[in-house]
PDB file of C-alpha atoms in Angstrom:
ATOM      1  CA  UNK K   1     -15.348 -20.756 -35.358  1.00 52.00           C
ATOM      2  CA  UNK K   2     -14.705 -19.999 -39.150  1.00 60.00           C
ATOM      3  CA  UNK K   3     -16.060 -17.537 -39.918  1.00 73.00           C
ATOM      4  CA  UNK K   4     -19.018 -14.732 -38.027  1.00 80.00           C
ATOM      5  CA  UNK K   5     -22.711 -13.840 -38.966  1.00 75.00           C
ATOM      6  CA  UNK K   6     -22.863 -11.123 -35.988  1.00 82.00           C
ATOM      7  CA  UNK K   7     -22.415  -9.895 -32.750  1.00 82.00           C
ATOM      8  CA  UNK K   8     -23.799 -12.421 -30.936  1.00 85.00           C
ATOM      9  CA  UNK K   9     -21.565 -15.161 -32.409  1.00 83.00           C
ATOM     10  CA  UNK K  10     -18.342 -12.526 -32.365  1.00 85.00           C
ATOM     11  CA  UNK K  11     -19.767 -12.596 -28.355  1.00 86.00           C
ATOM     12  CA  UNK K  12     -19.140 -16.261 -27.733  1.00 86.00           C
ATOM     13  CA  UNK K  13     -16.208 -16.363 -29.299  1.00 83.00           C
ATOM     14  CA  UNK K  14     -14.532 -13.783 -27.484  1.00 84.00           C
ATOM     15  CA  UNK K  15     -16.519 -13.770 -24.366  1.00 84.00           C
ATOM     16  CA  UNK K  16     -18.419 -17.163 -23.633  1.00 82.00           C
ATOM     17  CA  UNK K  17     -15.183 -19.370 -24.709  1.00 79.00           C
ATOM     18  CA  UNK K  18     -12.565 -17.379 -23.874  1.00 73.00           C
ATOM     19  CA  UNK K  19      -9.738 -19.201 -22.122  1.00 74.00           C
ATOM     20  CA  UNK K  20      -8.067 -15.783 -21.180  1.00 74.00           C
ATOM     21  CA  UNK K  21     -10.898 -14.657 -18.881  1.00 76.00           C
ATOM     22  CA  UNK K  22     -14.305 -12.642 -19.063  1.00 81.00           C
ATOM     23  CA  UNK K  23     -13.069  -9.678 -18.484  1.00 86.00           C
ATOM     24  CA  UNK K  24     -10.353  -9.748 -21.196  1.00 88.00           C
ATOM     25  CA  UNK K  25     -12.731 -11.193 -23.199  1.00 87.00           C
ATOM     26  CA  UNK K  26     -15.175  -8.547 -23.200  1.00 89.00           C
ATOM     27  CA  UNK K  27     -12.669  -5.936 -23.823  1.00 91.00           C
ATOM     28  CA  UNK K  28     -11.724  -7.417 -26.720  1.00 91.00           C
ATOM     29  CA  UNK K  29     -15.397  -7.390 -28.038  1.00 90.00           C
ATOM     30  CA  UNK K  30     -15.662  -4.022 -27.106  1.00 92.00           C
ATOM     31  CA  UNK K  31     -12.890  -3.356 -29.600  1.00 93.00           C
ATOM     32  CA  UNK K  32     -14.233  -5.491 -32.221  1.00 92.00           C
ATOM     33  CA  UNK K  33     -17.311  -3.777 -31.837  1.00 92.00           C
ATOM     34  CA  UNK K  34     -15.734  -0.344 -31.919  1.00 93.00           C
ATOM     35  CA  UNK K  35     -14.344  -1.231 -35.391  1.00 92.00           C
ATOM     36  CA  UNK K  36     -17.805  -1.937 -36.427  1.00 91.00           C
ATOM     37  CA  UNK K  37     -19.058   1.549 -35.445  1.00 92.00           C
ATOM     38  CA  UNK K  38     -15.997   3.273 -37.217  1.00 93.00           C
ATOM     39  CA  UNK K  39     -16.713   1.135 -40.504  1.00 92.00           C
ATOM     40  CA  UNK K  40     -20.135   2.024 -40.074  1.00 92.00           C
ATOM     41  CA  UNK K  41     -19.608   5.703 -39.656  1.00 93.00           C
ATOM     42  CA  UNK K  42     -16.970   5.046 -42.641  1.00 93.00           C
ATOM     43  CA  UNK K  43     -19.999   3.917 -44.891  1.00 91.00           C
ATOM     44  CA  UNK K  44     -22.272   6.875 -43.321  1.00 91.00           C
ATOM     45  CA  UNK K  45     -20.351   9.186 -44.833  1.00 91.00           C
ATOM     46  CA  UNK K  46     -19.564   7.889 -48.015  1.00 91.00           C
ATOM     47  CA  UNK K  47     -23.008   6.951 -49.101  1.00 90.00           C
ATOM     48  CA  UNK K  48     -24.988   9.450 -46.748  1.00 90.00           C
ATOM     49  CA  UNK K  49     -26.779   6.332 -44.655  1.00 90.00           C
ATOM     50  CA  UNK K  50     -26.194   4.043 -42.257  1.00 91.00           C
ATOM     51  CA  UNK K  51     -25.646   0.220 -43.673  1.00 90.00           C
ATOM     52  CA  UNK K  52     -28.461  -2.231 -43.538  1.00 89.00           C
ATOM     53  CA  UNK K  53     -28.126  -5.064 -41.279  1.00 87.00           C
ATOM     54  CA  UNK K  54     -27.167  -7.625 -44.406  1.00 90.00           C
ATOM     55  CA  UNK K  55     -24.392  -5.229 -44.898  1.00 90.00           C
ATOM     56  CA  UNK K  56     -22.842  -5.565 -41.143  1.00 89.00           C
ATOM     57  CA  UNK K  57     -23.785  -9.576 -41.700  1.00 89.00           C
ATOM     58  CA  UNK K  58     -21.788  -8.806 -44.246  1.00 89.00           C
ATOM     59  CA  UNK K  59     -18.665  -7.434 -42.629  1.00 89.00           C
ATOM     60  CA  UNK K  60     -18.767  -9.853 -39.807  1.00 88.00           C
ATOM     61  CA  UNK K  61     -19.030 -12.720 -42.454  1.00 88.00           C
ATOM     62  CA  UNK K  62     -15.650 -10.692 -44.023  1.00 89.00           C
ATOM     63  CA  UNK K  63     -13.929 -10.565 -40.612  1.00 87.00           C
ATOM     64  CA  UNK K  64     -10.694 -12.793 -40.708  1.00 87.00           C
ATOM     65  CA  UNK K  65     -10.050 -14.890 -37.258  1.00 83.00           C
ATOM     66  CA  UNK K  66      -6.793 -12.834 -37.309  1.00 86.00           C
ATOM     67  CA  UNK K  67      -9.201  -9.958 -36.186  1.00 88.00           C
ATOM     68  CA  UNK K  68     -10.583 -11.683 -33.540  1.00 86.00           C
ATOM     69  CA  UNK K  69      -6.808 -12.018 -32.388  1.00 87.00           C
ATOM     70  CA  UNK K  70      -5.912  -8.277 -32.957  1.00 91.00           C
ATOM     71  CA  UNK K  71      -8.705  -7.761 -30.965  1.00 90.00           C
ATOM     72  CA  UNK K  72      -7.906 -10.167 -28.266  1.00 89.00           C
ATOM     73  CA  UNK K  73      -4.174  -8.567 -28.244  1.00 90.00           C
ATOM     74  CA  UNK K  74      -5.574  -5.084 -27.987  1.00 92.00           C
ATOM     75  CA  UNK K  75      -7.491  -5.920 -25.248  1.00 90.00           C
ATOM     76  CA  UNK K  76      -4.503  -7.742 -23.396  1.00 90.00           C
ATOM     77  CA  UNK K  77      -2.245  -4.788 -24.002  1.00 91.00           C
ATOM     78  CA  UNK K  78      -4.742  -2.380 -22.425  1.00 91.00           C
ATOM     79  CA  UNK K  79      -5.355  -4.510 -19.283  1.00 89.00           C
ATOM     80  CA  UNK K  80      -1.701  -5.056 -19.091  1.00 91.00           C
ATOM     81  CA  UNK K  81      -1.648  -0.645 -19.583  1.00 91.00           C
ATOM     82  CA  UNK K  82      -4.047  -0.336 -16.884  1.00 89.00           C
ATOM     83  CA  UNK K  83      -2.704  -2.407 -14.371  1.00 88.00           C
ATOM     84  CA  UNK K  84       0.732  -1.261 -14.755  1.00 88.00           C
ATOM     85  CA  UNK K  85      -0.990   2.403 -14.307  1.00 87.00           C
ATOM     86  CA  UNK K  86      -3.011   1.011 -11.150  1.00 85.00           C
ATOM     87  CA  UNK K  87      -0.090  -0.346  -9.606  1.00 85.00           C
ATOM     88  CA  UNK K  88       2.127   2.669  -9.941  1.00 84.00           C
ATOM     89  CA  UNK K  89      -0.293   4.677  -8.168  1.00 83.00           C
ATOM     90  CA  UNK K  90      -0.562   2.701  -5.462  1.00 83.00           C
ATOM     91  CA  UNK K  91       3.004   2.732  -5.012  1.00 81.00           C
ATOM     92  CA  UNK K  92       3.274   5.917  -4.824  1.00 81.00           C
ATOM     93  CA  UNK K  93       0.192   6.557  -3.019  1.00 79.00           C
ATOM     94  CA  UNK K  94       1.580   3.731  -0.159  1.00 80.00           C
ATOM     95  CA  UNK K  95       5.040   5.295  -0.338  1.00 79.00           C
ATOM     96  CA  UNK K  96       3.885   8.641   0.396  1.00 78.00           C
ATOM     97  CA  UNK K  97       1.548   7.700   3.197  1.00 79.00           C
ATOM     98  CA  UNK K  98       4.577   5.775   4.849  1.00 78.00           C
ATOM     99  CA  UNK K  99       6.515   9.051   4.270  1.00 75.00           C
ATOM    100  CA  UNK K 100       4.165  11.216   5.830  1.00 78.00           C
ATOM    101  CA  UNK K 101       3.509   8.693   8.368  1.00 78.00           C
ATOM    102  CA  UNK K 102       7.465   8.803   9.364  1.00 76.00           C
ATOM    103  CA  UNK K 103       7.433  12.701   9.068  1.00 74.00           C
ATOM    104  CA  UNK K 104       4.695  12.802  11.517  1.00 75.00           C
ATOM    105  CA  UNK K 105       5.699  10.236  14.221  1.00 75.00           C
ATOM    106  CA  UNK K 106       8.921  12.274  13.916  1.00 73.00           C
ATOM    107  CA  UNK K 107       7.421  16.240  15.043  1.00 71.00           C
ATOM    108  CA  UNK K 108       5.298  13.970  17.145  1.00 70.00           C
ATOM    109  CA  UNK K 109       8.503  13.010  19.141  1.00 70.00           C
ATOM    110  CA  UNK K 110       9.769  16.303  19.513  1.00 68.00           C
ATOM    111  CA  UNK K 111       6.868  17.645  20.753  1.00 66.00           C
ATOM    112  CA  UNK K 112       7.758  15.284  23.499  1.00 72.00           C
ATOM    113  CA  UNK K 113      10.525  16.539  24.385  1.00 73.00           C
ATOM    114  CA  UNK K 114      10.199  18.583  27.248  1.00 77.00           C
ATOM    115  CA  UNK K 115       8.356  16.430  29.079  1.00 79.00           C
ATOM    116  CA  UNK K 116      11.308  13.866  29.054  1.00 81.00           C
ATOM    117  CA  UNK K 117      13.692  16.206  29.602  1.00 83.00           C
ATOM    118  CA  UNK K 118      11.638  16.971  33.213  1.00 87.00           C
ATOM    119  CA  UNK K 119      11.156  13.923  34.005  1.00 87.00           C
ATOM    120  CA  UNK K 120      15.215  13.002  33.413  1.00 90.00           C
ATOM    121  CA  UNK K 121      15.879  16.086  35.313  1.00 93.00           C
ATOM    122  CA  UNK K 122      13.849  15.012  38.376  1.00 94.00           C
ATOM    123  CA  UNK K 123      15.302  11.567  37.977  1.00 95.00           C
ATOM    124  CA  UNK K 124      18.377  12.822  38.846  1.00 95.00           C
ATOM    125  CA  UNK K 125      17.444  14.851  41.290  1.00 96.00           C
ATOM    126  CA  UNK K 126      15.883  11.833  42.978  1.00 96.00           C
ATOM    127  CA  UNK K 127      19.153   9.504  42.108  1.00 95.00           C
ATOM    128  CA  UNK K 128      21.507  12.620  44.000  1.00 96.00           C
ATOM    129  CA  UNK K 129      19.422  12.596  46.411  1.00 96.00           C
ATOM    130  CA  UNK K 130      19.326   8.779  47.600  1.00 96.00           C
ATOM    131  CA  UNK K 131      23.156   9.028  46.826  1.00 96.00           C
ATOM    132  CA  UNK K 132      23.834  11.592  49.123  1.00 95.00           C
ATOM    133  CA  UNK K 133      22.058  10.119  52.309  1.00 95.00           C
ATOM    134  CA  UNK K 134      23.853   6.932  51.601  1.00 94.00           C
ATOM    135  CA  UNK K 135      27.081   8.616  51.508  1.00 93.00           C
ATOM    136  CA  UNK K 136      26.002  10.634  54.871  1.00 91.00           C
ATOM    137  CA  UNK K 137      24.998   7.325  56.443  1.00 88.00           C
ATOM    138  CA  UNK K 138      28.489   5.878  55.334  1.00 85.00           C
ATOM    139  CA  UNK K 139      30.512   8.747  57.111  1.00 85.00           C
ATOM    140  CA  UNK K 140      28.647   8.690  60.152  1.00 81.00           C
ATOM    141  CA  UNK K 141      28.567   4.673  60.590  1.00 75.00           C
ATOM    142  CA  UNK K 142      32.902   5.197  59.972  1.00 75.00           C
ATOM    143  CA  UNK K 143      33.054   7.692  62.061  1.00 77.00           C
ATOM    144  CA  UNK K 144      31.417   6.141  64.984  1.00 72.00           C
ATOM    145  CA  UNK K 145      34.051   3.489  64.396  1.00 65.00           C
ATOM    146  CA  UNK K 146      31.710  -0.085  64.698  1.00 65.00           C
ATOM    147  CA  UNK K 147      34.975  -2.174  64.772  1.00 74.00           C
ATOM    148  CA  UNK K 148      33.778  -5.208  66.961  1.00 76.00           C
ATOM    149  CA  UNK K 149      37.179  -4.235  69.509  1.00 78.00           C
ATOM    150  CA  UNK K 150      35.454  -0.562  69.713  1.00 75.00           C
ATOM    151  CA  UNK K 151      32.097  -2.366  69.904  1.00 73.00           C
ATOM    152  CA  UNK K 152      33.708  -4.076  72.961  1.00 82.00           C
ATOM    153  CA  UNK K 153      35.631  -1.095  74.532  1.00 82.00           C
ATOM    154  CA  UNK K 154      32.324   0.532  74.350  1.00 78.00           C
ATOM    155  CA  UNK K 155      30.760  -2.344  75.620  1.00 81.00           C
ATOM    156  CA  UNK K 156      33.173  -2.557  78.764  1.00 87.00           C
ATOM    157  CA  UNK K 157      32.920   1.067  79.461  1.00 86.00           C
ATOM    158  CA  UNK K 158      29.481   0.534  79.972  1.00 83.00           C
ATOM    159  CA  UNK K 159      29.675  -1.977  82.531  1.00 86.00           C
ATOM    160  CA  UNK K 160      32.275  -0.687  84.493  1.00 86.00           C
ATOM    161  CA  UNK K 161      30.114   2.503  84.916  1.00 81.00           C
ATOM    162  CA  UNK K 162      27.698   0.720  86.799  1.00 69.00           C
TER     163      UNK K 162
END
């Protein structure tokens, strides 16, 4: 498209057959269309009333395709602003909740702490305990000597008492 008679036809150009996108195109619209309302204001003041509509036919019919492309590159830099901005606060936002999150778990834990230090203790206790019957058992099964020749003494000593 040459050249523009309004709006609607600076609208499809940047909008309706935009290869970038909708939603860059509509940006850069809004910036075209932002220009429009400063030139307007522009003329406001200089001659004390707004300019007819022949007159903004007028500056849309003056409107190089290099604006359309300032416009287009405004647009792109501010997405490309925005973005940046939007993913920076997640980062931080995601980097902070994984930081509180480790902060947490971590006073969590020692909360815990006496609890597993009882139960540890009574383990032990339990583990000496189980220890020290087996090593009672041991003593008194080598102390009764079960050798099979004082398993047979024994075992003769009992007959010949009969």
């Amino acid at each position: 498209m040459d050249t523009l008679s309004g709006s609607e036809d600076a609208y499809k150009a940047l909008v309706d057959n935009a290869p970038e996108g909708w939603l860059l195109g509509l940006l850069a619209f809004a910036v075209l269309e932002q220009e429009r309302i400063e030139w307007m204001r522009h003329v406001e003041t200089r001659s004390g009333c707004l300019p007819t509509s022949e007159q903004v036919c007028n500056w849309y019919e003056q409107q190089p395709v290099s604006a359309l492309n300032r416009a287009r590159s405004t647009a792109e830099g501010v997405l490309n602003g925005y973005s940046e901005d939007v993913s920076r606060s997640i980062d931080e936002s995601y980097r902070a909740s994984i930081r509180d999150g480790v902060v947490v778990a971590e006073i969590r834990s020692s909360n815990r702490f006496w609890p597993k230090f009882v139960a540890n203790v009574a383990a032990g206790v339990v583990g000496a305990a189980i220890f020290s019957v087996l090593l009672v058992l041991i003593v008194l099964v080598a102390v009764r000597d079960p050798s099979p020749v004082g398993l047979i003494k024994h075992a003769q000593e009992a007959q010949s008492e009969r």
